[in-house]
């Protein structure tokens, strides 16, 4: 799609999650330190975190699966550019159809593919080789924060767990919590701004385009829901979980 057709997708984002460059590098280094032989990224998008782990674990291979061919294509291009194409494979496959096990499984922001956190954690433990790790990321709700306009948040927002609830759920599923962390407020704001940048930057270049009114309305609606709805109440947790031998 050319610039004249409309805004791009995730052009200004390294990750489709609230994760800074420094935070991502620290996570990748910690995951690679365990020396995984293989990495499985379920719901990978363009697989940026998997690629960063592979760069730090030169003997490992990686498999990223997703159903968005455009994003998978971005991952394949990145793998070639970084000299990882012989060790990183991207397949158009639903996460629920995956059968492989791996030393390291990554699943960030893809619990919906399994039907929520409980179902996702239960399914994913079968993909983690005994003694291996799951790096899991998903949304949180801070029940101590008062949402001023509840009608601006999505339908199941208040069903999200807080961080303690997510960790408790992982432990009850059979994992050992090896590392627990959250996205910072700055990472959350940066994520939203970068998400909106596709539309806003395009509107800056094409204010009179036939699609401009539609794009502007969608961007304004998202920004309103973020700034007047879930900002402050919504968070994101990252858990490094071990599967006992």
PDB file of C-alpha atoms in Angstrom:
ATOM      1  CA  UNK A   1       0.000   0.000   0.000  1.00  0.00           C
ATOM      2  CA  UNK A   2       1.362   3.424  -0.947  1.00  0.00           C
ATOM      3  CA  UNK A   3       1.215   6.508   1.236  1.00  0.00           C
ATOM      4  CA  UNK A   4      -1.546   7.914  -0.968  1.00  0.00           C
ATOM      5  CA  UNK A   5      -3.792   4.937  -0.202  1.00  0.00           C
ATOM      6  CA  UNK A   6      -3.945   5.709   3.508  1.00  0.00           C
ATOM      7  CA  UNK A   7      -2.009   5.427   6.770  1.00  0.00           C
ATOM      8  CA  UNK A   8       0.372   2.539   7.330  1.00  0.00           C
ATOM      9  CA  UNK A   9       0.243   0.062  10.201  1.00  0.00           C
ATOM     10  CA  UNK A  10       2.556   0.205  13.215  1.00  0.00           C
ATOM     11  CA  UNK A  11       5.165   2.155  11.236  1.00  0.00           C
ATOM     12  CA  UNK A  12       6.379   4.042  14.300  1.00  0.00           C
ATOM     13  CA  UNK A  13       6.404   1.060  16.683  1.00  0.00           C
ATOM     14  CA  UNK A  14       9.211  -1.377  17.428  1.00  0.00           C
ATOM     15  CA  UNK A  15       6.767  -3.547  19.391  1.00  0.00           C
ATOM     16  CA  UNK A  16       3.008  -3.903  19.386  1.00  0.00           C
ATOM     17  CA  UNK A  17       3.148  -3.596  23.174  1.00  0.00           C
ATOM     18  CA  UNK A  18       4.210  -0.901  25.662  1.00  0.00           C
ATOM     19  CA  UNK A  19       7.905  -1.716  25.721  1.00  0.00           C
ATOM     20  CA  UNK A  20      10.837   0.678  25.435  1.00  0.00           C
ATOM     21  CA  UNK A  21      14.024  -0.124  23.564  1.00  0.00           C
ATOM     22  CA  UNK A  22      16.061  -0.327  26.776  1.00  0.00           C
ATOM     23  CA  UNK A  23      13.466  -2.476  28.544  1.00  0.00           C
ATOM     24  CA  UNK A  24      13.230  -4.824  25.552  1.00  0.00           C
ATOM     25  CA  UNK A  25      17.003  -5.208  25.369  1.00  0.00           C
ATOM     26  CA  UNK A  26      17.147  -6.032  29.084  1.00  0.00           C
ATOM     27  CA  UNK A  27      14.420  -8.662  28.691  1.00  0.00           C
ATOM     28  CA  UNK A  28      16.067 -10.170  25.609  1.00  0.00           C
ATOM     29  CA  UNK A  29      19.415 -10.395  27.386  1.00  0.00           C
ATOM     30  CA  UNK A  30      17.846 -12.066  30.420  1.00  0.00           C
ATOM     31  CA  UNK A  31      15.958 -14.595  28.281  1.00  0.00           C
ATOM     32  CA  UNK A  32      19.026 -15.360  26.174  1.00  0.00           C
ATOM     33  CA  UNK A  33      21.153 -15.868  29.300  1.00  0.00           C
ATOM     34  CA  UNK A  34      19.279 -19.145  29.902  1.00  0.00           C
ATOM     35  CA  UNK A  35      20.745 -20.363  26.570  1.00  0.00           C
ATOM     36  CA  UNK A  36      17.565 -21.609  24.883  1.00  0.00           C
ATOM     37  CA  UNK A  37      18.072 -23.992  21.991  1.00  0.00           C
ATOM     38  CA  UNK A  38      14.813 -22.939  20.389  1.00  0.00           C
ATOM     39  CA  UNK A  39      12.359 -20.044  20.705  1.00  0.00           C
ATOM     40  CA  UNK A  40       8.659 -20.160  19.871  1.00  0.00           C
ATOM     41  CA  UNK A  41       6.824 -16.836  19.560  1.00  0.00           C
ATOM     42  CA  UNK A  42       3.045 -17.320  19.495  1.00  0.00           C
ATOM     43  CA  UNK A  43       1.092 -14.347  18.165  1.00  0.00           C
ATOM     44  CA  UNK A  44       4.445 -12.922  17.118  1.00  0.00           C
ATOM     45  CA  UNK A  45       3.375 -10.056  14.841  1.00  0.00           C
ATOM     46  CA  UNK A  46       6.722  -9.159  13.330  1.00  0.00           C
ATOM     47  CA  UNK A  47       8.642 -11.024  16.044  1.00  0.00           C
ATOM     48  CA  UNK A  48      10.920  -8.205  17.210  1.00  0.00           C
ATOM     49  CA  UNK A  49      11.510  -9.596  20.694  1.00  0.00           C
ATOM     50  CA  UNK A  50      12.228 -13.076  19.323  1.00  0.00           C
ATOM     51  CA  UNK A  51      14.790 -11.590  16.912  1.00  0.00           C
ATOM     52  CA  UNK A  52      16.504  -9.723  19.758  1.00  0.00           C
ATOM     53  CA  UNK A  53      16.762 -12.952  21.744  1.00  0.00           C
ATOM     54  CA  UNK A  54      18.240 -14.761  18.723  1.00  0.00           C
ATOM     55  CA  UNK A  55      20.836 -12.001  18.315  1.00  0.00           C
ATOM     56  CA  UNK A  56      21.965 -12.708  21.885  1.00  0.00           C
ATOM     57  CA  UNK A  57      21.681 -16.507  21.648  1.00  0.00           C
ATOM     58  CA  UNK A  58      23.710 -17.340  18.522  1.00  0.00           C
ATOM     59  CA  UNK A  59      23.027 -21.081  18.673  1.00  0.00           C
ATOM     60  CA  UNK A  60      19.242 -20.782  18.981  1.00  0.00           C
ATOM     61  CA  UNK A  61      16.586 -21.049  16.303  1.00  0.00           C
ATOM     62  CA  UNK A  62      13.250 -19.244  16.341  1.00  0.00           C
ATOM     63  CA  UNK A  63       9.739 -19.865  15.042  1.00  0.00           C
ATOM     64  CA  UNK A  64       7.203 -17.046  14.988  1.00  0.00           C
ATOM     65  CA  UNK A  65       3.557 -17.788  14.262  1.00  0.00           C
ATOM     66  CA  UNK A  66       0.737 -15.352  13.554  1.00  0.00           C
ATOM     67  CA  UNK A  67      -2.191 -14.999  11.163  1.00  0.00           C
ATOM     68  CA  UNK A  68      -1.371 -11.482   9.936  1.00  0.00           C
ATOM     69  CA  UNK A  69       0.625 -11.982   6.748  1.00  0.00           C
ATOM     70  CA  UNK A  70       1.572  -8.311   6.475  1.00  0.00           C
ATOM     71  CA  UNK A  71       3.223  -8.343   9.898  1.00  0.00           C
ATOM     72  CA  UNK A  72       4.865 -11.704   9.252  1.00  0.00           C
ATOM     73  CA  UNK A  73       6.344 -10.215   6.088  1.00  0.00           C
ATOM     74  CA  UNK A  74       7.835  -7.390   8.134  1.00  0.00           C
ATOM     75  CA  UNK A  75       9.416  -9.986  10.416  1.00  0.00           C
ATOM     76  CA  UNK A  76      10.913 -11.918   7.505  1.00  0.00           C
ATOM     77  CA  UNK A  77      12.445  -8.746   6.086  1.00  0.00           C
ATOM     78  CA  UNK A  78      13.906  -7.825   9.487  1.00  0.00           C
ATOM     79  CA  UNK A  79      15.396 -11.314   9.841  1.00  0.00           C
ATOM     80  CA  UNK A  80      17.144 -10.985   6.473  1.00  0.00           C
ATOM     81  CA  UNK A  81      18.431  -7.491   7.269  1.00  0.00           C
ATOM     82  CA  UNK A  82      19.897  -8.679  10.574  1.00  0.00           C
ATOM     83  CA  UNK A  83      21.452 -11.877   9.234  1.00  0.00           C
ATOM     84  CA  UNK A  84      18.973 -14.124  11.051  1.00  0.00           C
ATOM     85  CA  UNK A  85      17.003 -15.566   8.127  1.00  0.00           C
ATOM     86  CA  UNK A  86      18.606 -19.013   8.513  1.00  0.00           C
ATOM     87  CA  UNK A  87      17.619 -19.173  12.185  1.00  0.00           C
ATOM     88  CA  UNK A  88      14.243 -17.397  12.218  1.00  0.00           C
ATOM     89  CA  UNK A  89      11.127 -18.733  10.487  1.00  0.00           C
ATOM     90  CA  UNK A  90       7.767 -16.953  10.331  1.00  0.00           C
ATOM     91  CA  UNK A  91       4.657 -19.030   9.625  1.00  0.00           C
ATOM     92  CA  UNK A  92       1.049 -18.013   9.003  1.00  0.00           C
ATOM     93  CA  UNK A  93      -0.497 -20.313  11.604  1.00  0.00           C
ATOM     94  CA  UNK A  94      -3.063 -19.769  14.382  1.00  0.00           C
ATOM     95  CA  UNK A  95      -1.554 -19.975  17.837  1.00  0.00           C
ATOM     96  CA  UNK A  96      -4.071 -22.617  18.887  1.00  0.00           C
ATOM     97  CA  UNK A  97      -2.862 -24.868  16.050  1.00  0.00           C
ATOM     98  CA  UNK A  98       0.780 -24.923  17.165  1.00  0.00           C
ATOM     99  CA  UNK A  99       2.078 -28.276  18.446  1.00  0.00           C
ATOM    100  CA  UNK A 100       5.798 -27.590  19.009  1.00  0.00           C
ATOM    101  CA  UNK A 101       7.586 -27.330  22.320  1.00  0.00           C
ATOM    102  CA  UNK A 102      10.511 -24.972  22.913  1.00  0.00           C
ATOM    103  CA  UNK A 103      12.976 -23.975  25.604  1.00  0.00           C
ATOM    104  CA  UNK A 104      11.601 -20.438  25.430  1.00  0.00           C
ATOM    105  CA  UNK A 105       8.027 -19.550  24.503  1.00  0.00           C
ATOM    106  CA  UNK A 106       7.022 -15.916  23.986  1.00  0.00           C
ATOM    107  CA  UNK A 107       3.411 -14.775  24.039  1.00  0.00           C
ATOM    108  CA  UNK A 108       2.790 -11.048  24.403  1.00  0.00           C
ATOM    109  CA  UNK A 109      -0.639  -9.516  23.969  1.00  0.00           C
ATOM    110  CA  UNK A 110      -2.108 -12.632  22.380  1.00  0.00           C
ATOM    111  CA  UNK A 111      -4.185 -14.173  25.177  1.00  0.00           C
ATOM    112  CA  UNK A 112      -7.345 -13.371  23.197  1.00  0.00           C
ATOM    113  CA  UNK A 113      -6.351 -16.051  20.675  1.00  0.00           C
ATOM    114  CA  UNK A 114      -6.896 -18.639  23.408  1.00  0.00           C
ATOM    115  CA  UNK A 115      -9.901 -17.044  25.095  1.00  0.00           C
ATOM    116  CA  UNK A 116      -8.222 -15.091  27.894  1.00  0.00           C
ATOM    117  CA  UNK A 117      -5.396 -15.379  30.403  1.00  0.00           C
ATOM    118  CA  UNK A 118      -6.514 -18.576  32.135  1.00  0.00           C
ATOM    119  CA  UNK A 119      -6.953 -20.488  28.890  1.00  0.00           C
ATOM    120  CA  UNK A 120      -3.775 -19.036  27.403  1.00  0.00           C
ATOM    121  CA  UNK A 121      -1.558 -19.920  30.364  1.00  0.00           C
ATOM    122  CA  UNK A 122      -3.025 -23.436  30.459  1.00  0.00           C
ATOM    123  CA  UNK A 123      -2.422 -23.973  26.741  1.00  0.00           C
ATOM    124  CA  UNK A 124       1.024 -22.398  26.676  1.00  0.00           C
ATOM    125  CA  UNK A 125       2.508 -24.526  29.446  1.00  0.00           C
ATOM    126  CA  UNK A 126       2.213 -27.499  27.097  1.00  0.00           C
ATOM    127  CA  UNK A 127       4.517 -25.700  24.653  1.00  0.00           C
ATOM    128  CA  UNK A 128       7.210 -24.988  27.244  1.00  0.00           C
ATOM    129  CA  UNK A 129       9.731 -27.802  27.474  1.00  0.00           C
ATOM    130  CA  UNK A 130      10.166 -28.943  31.125  1.00  0.00           C
ATOM    131  CA  UNK A 131      12.829 -26.731  32.630  1.00  0.00           C
ATOM    132  CA  UNK A 132      12.098 -24.020  30.060  1.00  0.00           C
ATOM    133  CA  UNK A 133      10.550 -20.568  30.234  1.00  0.00           C
ATOM    134  CA  UNK A 134       7.474 -18.688  29.098  1.00  0.00           C
ATOM    135  CA  UNK A 135       7.702 -14.942  28.608  1.00  0.00           C
ATOM    136  CA  UNK A 136       4.118 -13.753  28.922  1.00  0.00           C
ATOM    137  CA  UNK A 137       2.715 -10.254  28.556  1.00  0.00           C
ATOM    138  CA  UNK A 138      -0.840  -9.000  28.811  1.00  0.00           C
ATOM    139  CA  UNK A 139      -3.069  -6.170  29.945  1.00  0.00           C
ATOM    140  CA  UNK A 140      -3.817  -5.265  33.551  1.00  0.00           C
ATOM    141  CA  UNK A 141      -6.402  -3.168  35.351  1.00  0.00           C
ATOM    142  CA  UNK A 142      -5.559  -1.150  38.445  1.00  0.00           C
ATOM    143  CA  UNK A 143      -8.702  -1.417  40.612  1.00  0.00           C
ATOM    144  CA  UNK A 144      -7.436   1.429  42.821  1.00  0.00           C
ATOM    145  CA  UNK A 145      -7.728   3.861  39.913  1.00  0.00           C
ATOM    146  CA  UNK A 146     -11.097   5.514  39.380  1.00  0.00           C
ATOM    147  CA  UNK A 147     -12.145   5.499  35.721  1.00  0.00           C
ATOM    148  CA  UNK A 148     -13.933   8.804  35.244  1.00  0.00           C
ATOM    149  CA  UNK A 149     -15.787   7.839  32.077  1.00  0.00           C
ATOM    150  CA  UNK A 150     -16.398   4.058  32.111  1.00  0.00           C
ATOM    151  CA  UNK A 151     -18.322   4.261  28.838  1.00  0.00           C
ATOM    152  CA  UNK A 152     -15.031   5.052  27.069  1.00  0.00           C
ATOM    153  CA  UNK A 153     -13.307   1.760  27.939  1.00  0.00           C
ATOM    154  CA  UNK A 154     -13.866  -1.522  26.147  1.00  0.00           C
ATOM    155  CA  UNK A 155     -16.544  -3.958  27.264  1.00  0.00           C
ATOM    156  CA  UNK A 156     -14.410  -6.426  29.227  1.00  0.00           C
ATOM    157  CA  UNK A 157     -11.902  -3.876  30.583  1.00  0.00           C
ATOM    158  CA  UNK A 158     -12.936  -4.372  34.198  1.00  0.00           C
ATOM    159  CA  UNK A 159     -12.439  -8.128  33.855  1.00  0.00           C
ATOM    160  CA  UNK A 160      -8.683  -7.670  33.403  1.00  0.00           C
ATOM    161  CA  UNK A 161      -6.595  -8.832  36.390  1.00  0.00           C
ATOM    162  CA  UNK A 162      -4.275  -6.691  38.430  1.00  0.00           C
ATOM    163  CA  UNK A 163      -0.624  -7.744  38.570  1.00  0.00           C
ATOM    164  CA  UNK A 164      -1.075  -9.876  41.687  1.00  0.00           C
ATOM    165  CA  UNK A 165      -4.041 -11.632  40.126  1.00  0.00           C
ATOM    166  CA  UNK A 166      -2.104 -12.421  36.951  1.00  0.00           C
ATOM    167  CA  UNK A 167       0.832 -13.849  38.924  1.00  0.00           C
ATOM    168  CA  UNK A 168      -1.530 -15.877  41.128  1.00  0.00           C
ATOM    169  CA  UNK A 169      -3.168 -17.291  38.017  1.00  0.00           C
ATOM    170  CA  UNK A 170       0.198 -18.316  36.584  1.00  0.00           C
ATOM    171  CA  UNK A 171       1.220 -20.017  39.831  1.00  0.00           C
ATOM    172  CA  UNK A 172      -2.105 -21.858  40.017  1.00  0.00           C
ATOM    173  CA  UNK A 173      -1.507 -23.104  36.462  1.00  0.00           C
ATOM    174  CA  UNK A 174       1.795 -24.694  37.476  1.00  0.00           C
ATOM    175  CA  UNK A 175       4.425 -22.091  36.616  1.00  0.00           C
ATOM    176  CA  UNK A 176       7.212 -20.734  38.792  1.00  0.00           C
ATOM    177  CA  UNK A 177       7.347 -16.913  38.607  1.00  0.00           C
ATOM    178  CA  UNK A 178      10.988 -16.107  37.818  1.00  0.00           C
ATOM    179  CA  UNK A 179      10.633 -12.392  37.088  1.00  0.00           C
ATOM    180  CA  UNK A 180       7.706  -9.994  37.418  1.00  0.00           C
ATOM    181  CA  UNK A 181       7.610  -6.533  35.878  1.00  0.00           C
ATOM    182  CA  UNK A 182       5.251  -4.001  34.345  1.00  0.00           C
ATOM    183  CA  UNK A 183       5.300  -1.378  31.641  1.00  0.00           C
ATOM    184  CA  UNK A 184       6.038   2.073  33.037  1.00  0.00           C
ATOM    185  CA  UNK A 185       3.608   4.991  32.597  1.00  0.00           C
ATOM    186  CA  UNK A 186       6.076   6.432  30.099  1.00  0.00           C
ATOM    187  CA  UNK A 187       6.069   3.205  28.068  1.00  0.00           C
ATOM    188  CA  UNK A 188       2.273   3.163  28.074  1.00  0.00           C
ATOM    189  CA  UNK A 189       2.042   6.772  26.843  1.00  0.00           C
ATOM    190  CA  UNK A 190       4.748   6.153  24.246  1.00  0.00           C
ATOM    191  CA  UNK A 191       2.861   3.089  22.996  1.00  0.00           C
ATOM    192  CA  UNK A 192      -0.385   5.027  22.539  1.00  0.00           C
ATOM    193  CA  UNK A 193       1.371   7.937  20.845  1.00  0.00           C
ATOM    194  CA  UNK A 194       3.204   5.650  18.435  1.00  0.00           C
ATOM    195  CA  UNK A 195      -0.008   3.770  17.684  1.00  0.00           C
ATOM    196  CA  UNK A 196      -1.731   7.048  16.783  1.00  0.00           C
ATOM    197  CA  UNK A 197       1.266   8.327  14.830  1.00  0.00           C
ATOM    198  CA  UNK A 198       0.289   6.280  11.767  1.00  0.00           C
ATOM    199  CA  UNK A 199      -2.872   8.363  11.420  1.00  0.00           C
ATOM    200  CA  UNK A 200      -1.582  11.690  12.722  1.00  0.00           C
ATOM    201  CA  UNK A 201       1.569  11.775  10.587  1.00  0.00           C
ATOM    202  CA  UNK A 202      -0.417  10.767   7.511  1.00  0.00           C
ATOM    203  CA  UNK A 203      -2.994  13.520   8.153  1.00  0.00           C
ATOM    204  CA  UNK A 204      -0.157  16.010   8.435  1.00  0.00           C
ATOM    205  CA  UNK A 205       0.911  15.107   4.892  1.00  0.00           C
ATOM    206  CA  UNK A 206      -2.565  14.618   3.388  1.00  0.00           C
ATOM    207  CA  UNK A 207      -5.060  16.924   5.157  1.00  0.00           C
ATOM    208  CA  UNK A 208      -7.335  17.128   2.097  1.00  0.00           C
ATOM    209  CA  UNK A 209      -7.257  13.471   1.086  1.00  0.00           C
ATOM    210  CA  UNK A 210     -10.712  11.910   0.470  1.00  0.00           C
ATOM    211  CA  UNK A 211     -10.074   9.566   3.409  1.00  0.00           C
ATOM    212  CA  UNK A 212      -8.842  12.297   5.742  1.00  0.00           C
ATOM    213  CA  UNK A 213     -12.162  12.865   7.538  1.00  0.00           C
ATOM    214  CA  UNK A 214     -12.552   9.140   8.277  1.00  0.00           C
ATOM    215  CA  UNK A 215      -8.945   8.779   9.455  1.00  0.00           C
ATOM    216  CA  UNK A 216      -9.229  11.906  11.610  1.00  0.00           C
ATOM    217  CA  UNK A 217     -12.444  10.677  13.254  1.00  0.00           C
ATOM    218  CA  UNK A 218     -10.909   7.288  14.072  1.00  0.00           C
ATOM    219  CA  UNK A 219      -7.785   8.893  15.546  1.00  0.00           C
ATOM    220  CA  UNK A 220      -9.796  11.345  17.632  1.00  0.00           C
ATOM    221  CA  UNK A 221     -12.001   8.539  18.966  1.00  0.00           C
ATOM    222  CA  UNK A 222      -8.985   6.452  20.004  1.00  0.00           C
ATOM    223  CA  UNK A 223      -7.271   9.443  21.610  1.00  0.00           C
ATOM    224  CA  UNK A 224     -10.431  10.344  23.537  1.00  0.00           C
ATOM    225  CA  UNK A 225     -10.809   6.789  24.863  1.00  0.00           C
ATOM    226  CA  UNK A 226      -7.167   6.725  25.898  1.00  0.00           C
ATOM    227  CA  UNK A 227      -6.869  10.143  27.547  1.00  0.00           C
ATOM    228  CA  UNK A 228     -10.360  10.365  29.047  1.00  0.00           C
ATOM    229  CA  UNK A 229     -11.009   6.661  29.605  1.00  0.00           C
ATOM    230  CA  UNK A 230      -8.381   4.058  30.393  1.00  0.00           C
ATOM    231  CA  UNK A 231      -5.170   6.100  30.806  1.00  0.00           C
ATOM    232  CA  UNK A 232      -3.874   5.451  34.322  1.00  0.00           C
ATOM    233  CA  UNK A 233      -6.160   2.506  34.942  1.00  0.00           C
ATOM    234  CA  UNK A 234      -4.769   0.304  32.184  1.00  0.00           C
ATOM    235  CA  UNK A 235      -1.390  -1.323  32.601  1.00  0.00           C
ATOM    236  CA  UNK A 236       0.643  -4.127  31.105  1.00  0.00           C
ATOM    237  CA  UNK A 237       2.411  -6.945  32.925  1.00  0.00           C
ATOM    238  CA  UNK A 238       5.400  -8.985  31.791  1.00  0.00           C
ATOM    239  CA  UNK A 239       6.013 -12.318  33.504  1.00  0.00           C
ATOM    240  CA  UNK A 240       8.985 -14.621  33.015  1.00  0.00           C
ATOM    241  CA  UNK A 241       7.631 -18.014  34.067  1.00  0.00           C
ATOM    242  CA  UNK A 242       9.376 -21.341  34.458  1.00  0.00           C
ATOM    243  CA  UNK A 243       7.936 -24.805  33.876  1.00  0.00           C
ATOM    244  CA  UNK A 244       9.389 -27.176  36.495  1.00  0.00           C
ATOM    245  CA  UNK A 245      11.108 -30.310  35.236  1.00  0.00           C
TER     246      UNK A 245
END
